[in-house]
Structure formats: C-alpha cells, structure tokens
Coordinates of C-alpha atoms in Angstrom, one line a residue:
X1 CA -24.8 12.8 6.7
X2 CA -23.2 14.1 3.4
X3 CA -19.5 13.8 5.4
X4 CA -20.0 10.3 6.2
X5 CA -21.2 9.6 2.7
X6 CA -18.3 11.5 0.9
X7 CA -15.9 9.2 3.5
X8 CA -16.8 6.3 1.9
X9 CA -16.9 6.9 -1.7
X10 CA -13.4 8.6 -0.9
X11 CA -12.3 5.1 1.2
X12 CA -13.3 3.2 -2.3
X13 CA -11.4 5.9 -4.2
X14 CA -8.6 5.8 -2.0
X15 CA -8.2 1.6 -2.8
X16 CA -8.8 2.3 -6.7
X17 CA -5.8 4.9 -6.1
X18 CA -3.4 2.2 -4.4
X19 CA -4.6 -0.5 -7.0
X20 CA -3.5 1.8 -9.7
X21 CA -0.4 2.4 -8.4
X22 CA 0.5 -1.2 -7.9
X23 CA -0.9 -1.5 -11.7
X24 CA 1.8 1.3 -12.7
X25 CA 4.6 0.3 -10.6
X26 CA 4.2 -3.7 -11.7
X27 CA 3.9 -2.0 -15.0
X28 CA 7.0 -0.7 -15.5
X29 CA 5.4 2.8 -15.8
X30 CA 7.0 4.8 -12.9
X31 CA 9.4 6.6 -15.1
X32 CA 6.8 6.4 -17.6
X33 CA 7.5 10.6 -17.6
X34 CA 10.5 11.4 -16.4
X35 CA 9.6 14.8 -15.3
X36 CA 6.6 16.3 -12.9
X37 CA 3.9 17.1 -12.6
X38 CA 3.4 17.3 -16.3
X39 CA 4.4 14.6 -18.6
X40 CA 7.4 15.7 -20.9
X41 CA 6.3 19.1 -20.4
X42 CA 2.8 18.7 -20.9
X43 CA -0.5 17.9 -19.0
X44 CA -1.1 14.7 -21.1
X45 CA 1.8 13.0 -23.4
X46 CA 1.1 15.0 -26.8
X47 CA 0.5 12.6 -29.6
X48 CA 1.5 15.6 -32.4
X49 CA 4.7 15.2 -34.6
X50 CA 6.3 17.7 -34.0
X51 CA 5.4 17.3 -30.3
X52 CA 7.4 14.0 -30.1
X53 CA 10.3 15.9 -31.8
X54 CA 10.7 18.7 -29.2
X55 CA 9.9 15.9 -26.2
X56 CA 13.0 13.7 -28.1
X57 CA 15.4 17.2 -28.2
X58 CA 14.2 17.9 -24.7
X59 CA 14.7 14.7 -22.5
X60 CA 17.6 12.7 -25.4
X61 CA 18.2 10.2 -22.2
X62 CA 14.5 9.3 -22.1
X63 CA 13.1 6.0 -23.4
X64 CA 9.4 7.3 -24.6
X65 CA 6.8 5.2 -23.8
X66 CA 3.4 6.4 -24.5
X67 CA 1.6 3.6 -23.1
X68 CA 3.5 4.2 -20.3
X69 CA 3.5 7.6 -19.8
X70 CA -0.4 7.9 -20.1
X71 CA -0.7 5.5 -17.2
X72 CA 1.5 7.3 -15.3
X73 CA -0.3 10.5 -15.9
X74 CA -3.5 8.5 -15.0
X75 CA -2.3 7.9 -11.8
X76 CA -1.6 11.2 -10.9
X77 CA -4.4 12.7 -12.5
X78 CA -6.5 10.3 -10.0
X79 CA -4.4 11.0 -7.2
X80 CA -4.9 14.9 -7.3
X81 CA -8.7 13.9 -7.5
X82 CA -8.2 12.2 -4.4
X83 CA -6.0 14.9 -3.3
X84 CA -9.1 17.0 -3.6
X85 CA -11.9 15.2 -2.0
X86 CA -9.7 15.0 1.1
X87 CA -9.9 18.6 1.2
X88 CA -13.9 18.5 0.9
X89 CA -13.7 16.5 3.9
X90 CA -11.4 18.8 5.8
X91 CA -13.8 21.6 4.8
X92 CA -16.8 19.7 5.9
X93 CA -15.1 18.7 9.0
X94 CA -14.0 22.1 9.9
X95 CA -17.6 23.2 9.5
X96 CA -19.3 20.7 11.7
X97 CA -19.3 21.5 14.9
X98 CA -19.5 17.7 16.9
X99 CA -16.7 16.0 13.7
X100 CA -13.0 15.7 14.9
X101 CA -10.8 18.1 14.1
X102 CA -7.1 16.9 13.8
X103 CA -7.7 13.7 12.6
X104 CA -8.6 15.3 9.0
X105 CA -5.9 17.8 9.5
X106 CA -3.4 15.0 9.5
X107 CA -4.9 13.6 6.8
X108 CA -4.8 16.2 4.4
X109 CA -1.3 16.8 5.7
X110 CA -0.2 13.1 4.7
X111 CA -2.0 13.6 1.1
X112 CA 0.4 16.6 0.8
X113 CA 2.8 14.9 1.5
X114 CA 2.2 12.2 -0.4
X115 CA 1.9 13.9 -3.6
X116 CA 5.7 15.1 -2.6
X117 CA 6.3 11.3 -2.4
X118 CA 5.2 11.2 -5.4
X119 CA 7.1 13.6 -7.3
X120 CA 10.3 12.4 -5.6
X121 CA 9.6 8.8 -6.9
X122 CA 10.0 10.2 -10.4
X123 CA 12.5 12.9 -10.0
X124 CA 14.6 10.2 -7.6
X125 CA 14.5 8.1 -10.2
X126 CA 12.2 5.4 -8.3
X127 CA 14.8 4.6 -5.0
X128 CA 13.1 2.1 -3.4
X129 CA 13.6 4.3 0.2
X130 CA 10.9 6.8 -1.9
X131 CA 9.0 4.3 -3.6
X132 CA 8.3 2.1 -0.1
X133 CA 7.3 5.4 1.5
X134 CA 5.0 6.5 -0.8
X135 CA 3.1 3.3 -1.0
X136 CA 3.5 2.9 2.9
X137 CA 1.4 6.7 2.7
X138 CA -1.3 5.4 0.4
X139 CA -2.2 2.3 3.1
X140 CA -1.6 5.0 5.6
X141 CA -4.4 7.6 4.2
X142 CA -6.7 4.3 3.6
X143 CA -6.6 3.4 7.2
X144 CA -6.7 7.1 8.8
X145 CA -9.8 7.5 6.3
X146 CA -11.6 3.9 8.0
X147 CA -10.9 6.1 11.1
X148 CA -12.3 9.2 10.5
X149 CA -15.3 7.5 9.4
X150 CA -16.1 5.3 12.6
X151 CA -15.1 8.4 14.8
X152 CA -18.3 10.1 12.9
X153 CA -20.4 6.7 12.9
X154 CA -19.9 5.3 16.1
X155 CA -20.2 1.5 16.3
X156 CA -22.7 0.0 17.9
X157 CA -21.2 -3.2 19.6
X158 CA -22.3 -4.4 23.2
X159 CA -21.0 -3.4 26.4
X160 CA -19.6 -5.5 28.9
X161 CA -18.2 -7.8 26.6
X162 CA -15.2 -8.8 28.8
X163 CA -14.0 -11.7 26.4
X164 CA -13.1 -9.3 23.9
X165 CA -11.2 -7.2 26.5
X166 CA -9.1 -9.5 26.7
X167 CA -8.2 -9.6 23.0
X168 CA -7.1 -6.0 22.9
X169 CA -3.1 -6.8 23.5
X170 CA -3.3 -9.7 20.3
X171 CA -5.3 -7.1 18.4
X172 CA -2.2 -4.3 18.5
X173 CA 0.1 -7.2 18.2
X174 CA -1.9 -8.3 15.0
X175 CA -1.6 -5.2 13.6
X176 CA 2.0 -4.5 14.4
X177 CA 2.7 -7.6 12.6
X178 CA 0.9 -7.3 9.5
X179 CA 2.4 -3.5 9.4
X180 CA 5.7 -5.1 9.3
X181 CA 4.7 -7.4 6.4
X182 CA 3.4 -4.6 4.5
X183 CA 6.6 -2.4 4.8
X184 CA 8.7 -5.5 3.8
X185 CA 6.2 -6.5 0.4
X186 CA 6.4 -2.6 -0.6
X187 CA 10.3 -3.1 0.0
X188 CA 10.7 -6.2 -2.1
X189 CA 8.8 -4.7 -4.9
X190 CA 10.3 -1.3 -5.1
X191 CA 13.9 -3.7 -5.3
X192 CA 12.8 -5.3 -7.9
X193 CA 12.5 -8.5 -6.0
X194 CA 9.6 -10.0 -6.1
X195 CA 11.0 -13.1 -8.7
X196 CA 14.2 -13.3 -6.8
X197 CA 12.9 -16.6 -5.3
X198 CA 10.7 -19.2 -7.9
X199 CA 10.5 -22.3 -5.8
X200 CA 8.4 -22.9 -2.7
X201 CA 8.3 -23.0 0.4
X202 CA 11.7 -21.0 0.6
X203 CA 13.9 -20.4 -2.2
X204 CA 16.0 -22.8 -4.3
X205 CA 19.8 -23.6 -4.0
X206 CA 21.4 -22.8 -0.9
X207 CA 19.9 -19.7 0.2
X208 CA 20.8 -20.1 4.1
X209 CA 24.7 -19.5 3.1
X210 CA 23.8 -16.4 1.2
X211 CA 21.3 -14.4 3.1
X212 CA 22.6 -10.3 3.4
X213 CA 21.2 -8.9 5.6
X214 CA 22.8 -5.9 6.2
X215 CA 23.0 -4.9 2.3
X216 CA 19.1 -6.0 1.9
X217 CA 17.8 -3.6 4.4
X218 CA 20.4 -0.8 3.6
X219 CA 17.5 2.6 2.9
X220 CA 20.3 4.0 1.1
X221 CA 21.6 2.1 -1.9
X222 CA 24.7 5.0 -3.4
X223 CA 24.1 7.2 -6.3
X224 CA 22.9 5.4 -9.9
X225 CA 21.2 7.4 -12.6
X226 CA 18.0 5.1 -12.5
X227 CA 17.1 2.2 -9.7
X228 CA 14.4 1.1 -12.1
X229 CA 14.7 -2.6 -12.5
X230 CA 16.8 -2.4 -9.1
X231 CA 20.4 -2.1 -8.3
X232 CA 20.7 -5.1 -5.7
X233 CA 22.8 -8.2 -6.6
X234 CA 21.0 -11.6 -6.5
X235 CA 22.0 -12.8 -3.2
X236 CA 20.8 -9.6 -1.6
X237 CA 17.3 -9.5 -3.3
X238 CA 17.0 -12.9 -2.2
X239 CA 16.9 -12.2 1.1
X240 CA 14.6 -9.3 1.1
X241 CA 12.4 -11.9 -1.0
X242 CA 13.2 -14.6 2.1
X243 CA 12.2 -12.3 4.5
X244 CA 9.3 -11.1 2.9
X245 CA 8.0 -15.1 2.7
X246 CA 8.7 -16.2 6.1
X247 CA 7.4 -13.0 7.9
X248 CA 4.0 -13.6 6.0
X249 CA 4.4 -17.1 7.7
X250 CA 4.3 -15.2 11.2
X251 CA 1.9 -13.2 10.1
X252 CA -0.7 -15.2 8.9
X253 CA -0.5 -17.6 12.2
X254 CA -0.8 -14.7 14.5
X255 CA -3.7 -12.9 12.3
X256 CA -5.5 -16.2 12.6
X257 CA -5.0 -17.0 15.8
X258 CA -6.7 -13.6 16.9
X259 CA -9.3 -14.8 14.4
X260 CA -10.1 -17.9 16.2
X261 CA -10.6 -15.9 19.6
X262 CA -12.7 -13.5 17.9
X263 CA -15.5 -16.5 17.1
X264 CA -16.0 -16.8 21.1
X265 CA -17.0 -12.5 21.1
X266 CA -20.6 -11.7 22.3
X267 CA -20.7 -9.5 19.6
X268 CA -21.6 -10.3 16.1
X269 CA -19.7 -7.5 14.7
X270 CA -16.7 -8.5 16.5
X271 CA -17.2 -12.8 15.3
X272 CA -18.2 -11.6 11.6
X273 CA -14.7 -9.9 12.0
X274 CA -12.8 -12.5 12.6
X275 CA -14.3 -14.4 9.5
X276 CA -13.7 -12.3 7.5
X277 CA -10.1 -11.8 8.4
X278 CA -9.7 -15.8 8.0
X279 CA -10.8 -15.1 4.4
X280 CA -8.5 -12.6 3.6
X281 CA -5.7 -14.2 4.8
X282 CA -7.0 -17.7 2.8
X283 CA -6.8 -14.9 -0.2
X284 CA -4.0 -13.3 0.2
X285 CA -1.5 -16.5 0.9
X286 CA -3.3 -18.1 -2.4
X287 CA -1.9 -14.4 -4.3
X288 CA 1.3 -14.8 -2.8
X289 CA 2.0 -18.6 -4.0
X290 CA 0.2 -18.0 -7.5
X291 CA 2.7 -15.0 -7.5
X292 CA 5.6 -17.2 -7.3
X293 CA 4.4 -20.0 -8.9
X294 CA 2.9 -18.2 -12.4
X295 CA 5.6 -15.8 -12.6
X296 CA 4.2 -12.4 -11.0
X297 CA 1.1 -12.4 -13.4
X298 CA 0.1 -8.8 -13.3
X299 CA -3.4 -9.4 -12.2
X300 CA -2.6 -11.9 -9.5
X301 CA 0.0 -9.0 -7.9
X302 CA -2.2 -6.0 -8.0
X303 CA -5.0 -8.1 -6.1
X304 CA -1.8 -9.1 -4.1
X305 CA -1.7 -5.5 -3.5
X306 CA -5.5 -4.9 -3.2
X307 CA -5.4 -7.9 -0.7
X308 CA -2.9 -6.4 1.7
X309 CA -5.0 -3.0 1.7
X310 CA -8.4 -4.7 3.2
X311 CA -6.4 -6.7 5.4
X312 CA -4.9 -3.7 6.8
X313 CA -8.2 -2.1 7.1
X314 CA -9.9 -5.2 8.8
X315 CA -7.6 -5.3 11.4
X316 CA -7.8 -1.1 12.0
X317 CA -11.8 -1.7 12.8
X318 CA -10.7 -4.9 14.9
X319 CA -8.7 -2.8 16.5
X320 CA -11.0 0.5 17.0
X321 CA -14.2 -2.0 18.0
X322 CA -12.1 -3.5 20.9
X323 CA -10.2 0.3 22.1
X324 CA -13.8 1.5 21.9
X325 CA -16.5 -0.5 22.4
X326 CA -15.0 -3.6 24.6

C-alpha cells in the first residue's frame, strides 16, 4: 500500500531529521540564526555585501556564523519537509477507511508542536528545559511513526507463544528504563555536559563529595541572555554527567537481560529481536566510552545519538509484538 510505503521512507526521514539535529546541536549551530523561521531575516543566510551590512545593523549582539547559520537552516528546512509528509500520512489515513485514525492525529499534532519546540530553542536562547523537549519529541515522532506502521502491517508472529507472555512486564520495564536514559543523555547534552567527566568508569577526583543533585535536575536554571555553552557550575554538570553514566549501567543490564529471555521465544521474530538488541547495546556502550575517551568526536556522538534512536525503536516493536501477538 502507498501509506505503508510513505511510513517508511518517512521513519528513515524521521532518523536523518534527529541525526541532523544532533549534528547541529554538537555543532554549536543552534543559535546559528538567532531569529525564526528565517535566518537573519531571510529564507537562506544572504551571502550579498550589503546583505551582511543590514543583518550586522539589525542583530549588533549576534556572532554571524555562516557555516553555522546554513546548517541551522538545513535543519529546519528538512524538518518542515518532514513536517509535511506527516501530513500526507494524515491525509492518507483519513481517507482509508480500515487505517487508525487518532494515532496520526497525534502525530501530526506532536510535529506541530515540535516545530514550536523548535522555534522556542532559538528564541529561548537554547534552555536546556526546551532543548531536552524538543529532542525528547523527535524520538517521540520516530517511535509513534514504528507504530502507525505495524498497526497497518500487522505482524505475523505465532500464537500461543506462552513464553513470551511472560516477558511482557520486563518488556515495559525495558522500555521505561531506556526512556529514562534517553531523557537524562538529551539533558546532559543540552547542559553542556557531556565532557564534564574524562576518566572511566566514573569520574575523576572525588566526585561522591560533590554530587548536586538538586541544582543538576533543576528544569528551570534563572534568566541569562544565552544558555549556549551552559550556565551550570562544574560540580553540578558532573553529576548530570554521573547520572547519565551509571543509569546507562542499569540500563544496559536490564535491556540485556530481556535479550537473553527473548532467545528461548517460539518465534523467530521475537529471538531475532533480542539479537539485535544485544547488538545495539554492544554499539551504543562502545559510543559512549569512545565519547569520553576521544573527547566527544563529533562523528562518534551523532551515531551516539543515532544509536539511542534504534534502540528506542527496537524495544517499541518488542514491545508491540508481545502486547499483540503473545
């Protein structure tokens, strides 16, 4: 079916769209244009002379970038695109009389507001509270989207499989867990926070006497003309860092664990599954070390990024071929 079709291409969309976001944010680019939805004004950053003067007599506080600024506009330029095909499937959906009906409506309700997310990043000045959010909504639409899709393509896993059954409380657990780990990565990068620890398999000095809790998971850090770069002192960056590194310790024993259960499934589906999630999680902790050890290579922490994403949509099917099928 052409629905099911545009699904897909829009699921691989969606992950370019988070991967160059990562690539934007890691960047440095978020402020690339300091206004929205144009860039200084414009629909592209102009590149005439006397351009650049009115931009320079228009925003005097702004640092111009251009590399910055175009992949800023990039991003947003592919986001409306993806913005759009959501809408297509809406449409489509609406028409068909057998697809769901509210599931896309959420969806293109989320992509609004995501675009909103989007604009207050830039016109918040990137506060993390905004930033987290708005990449929280991108692995959001990427997992609704895996949804939408299996609710039109049913799976096709045996009955009676009551194993599997059985697997259904780890599999929420699972996911609950790795949710967690997601919100608290987007929340150490939008501080700034990511290098705040450059030792394994903690954090150097004594990091136990400084931990701050309450100021590190503040959503509200007072007024400042720009949280680019991040207004947190050391000690409470640390700790978001700390937490970040030991809850991706909880969460890749319990992802694994349900891995290991999921090789004694009668399905294939369900077993393939479960490899496939002991590979990601292989992949993902090798990111996070390279991360720390090589300095936050850019590369390393968009696939870091890129990582998280199909781990978060592994687990959704685990979770949908167990609700559904089990």
């Amino acid at each position: 079916m052409a629905i099911e079709r545009l699904i897909k291409f829009t699921l691989v969309f969606t992950l370019a769209v988070i991967l160059m976001g990562a690539y934007t944010r890691l960047s440095d680019a978020g402020l690339g244009c300091p206004d929205w939805p144009g860039c200084y004004g414009h629909l592209a950053f102009p590149s005439a002379s006397h351009d650049l003067a009115n931009i320079e007599s228009r925003f005097p506080d702004a640092q111009i970038e251009p590399e910055k600024a175009w992949l800023e506009m990039i991003h947003r330029y592919i986001a409306g695109t993806l913005g759009l095909m959501v809408l297509a499937i809406l449409i489509l959906c609406l028409k068909q009389p057998q697809a769901p009906k509210k599931l896309p409506i959420f969806i293109a309700g989320l992509i609004v507001f995501q675009a909103a997310l989007g604009m207050w990043t830039v016109t918040m000045k990137l506060m993390p509270i905004v930033v987290m959010a708005h990449l929280i909504g991108g692995f959001s639409l990427f997992a609704l989207l895996l949804l939408l899709y299996l609710r039109l393509k049913p799976l096709r896993i045996p009955g009676g499989d009551t194993y599997a059954r059985k697997l259904i409380p780890l599999a929420l657990v699972s996911l609950g867990v790795l949710v967690i780990q997601i919100i608290l990565g987007g929340w150490t990068s939008s501080n700034y926070a990511a290098l705040a620890c450059t030792t394994l398999p903690i954090c150097e000095g004594n990091w136990v006497d400084n931990l701050r809790f309450a100021d590190a998971f503040s959503p509200f850090q007072g007024d400042h003309p720009s949280f680019e770069f991040g207004v947190l002192d050391y000690a409470t960056r640390m700790t978001i860092h700390i937490s970040h590194r030991i809850w991706a310790v909880v969460t890749a024993i319990t992802l694994i664990v349900l891995a290991l259960k999921l090789r004694y499934a009668q399905s294939h589906i369900m077993r393939n599954s479960g490899y496939l999630l002991v590979l990601l999680i292989i992949v993902q902790v090798g990111l996070g070390i390279s991360n720390v050890v090589m300095n936050l290579p850019l590369g390393i922490a968009v696939s870091h990024n890129g990582g998280a994403a199909l781990l978060l949509l592994t687990l959704v099917f685990i979770n949908y071929a167990l609700w559904r099928k089990a």
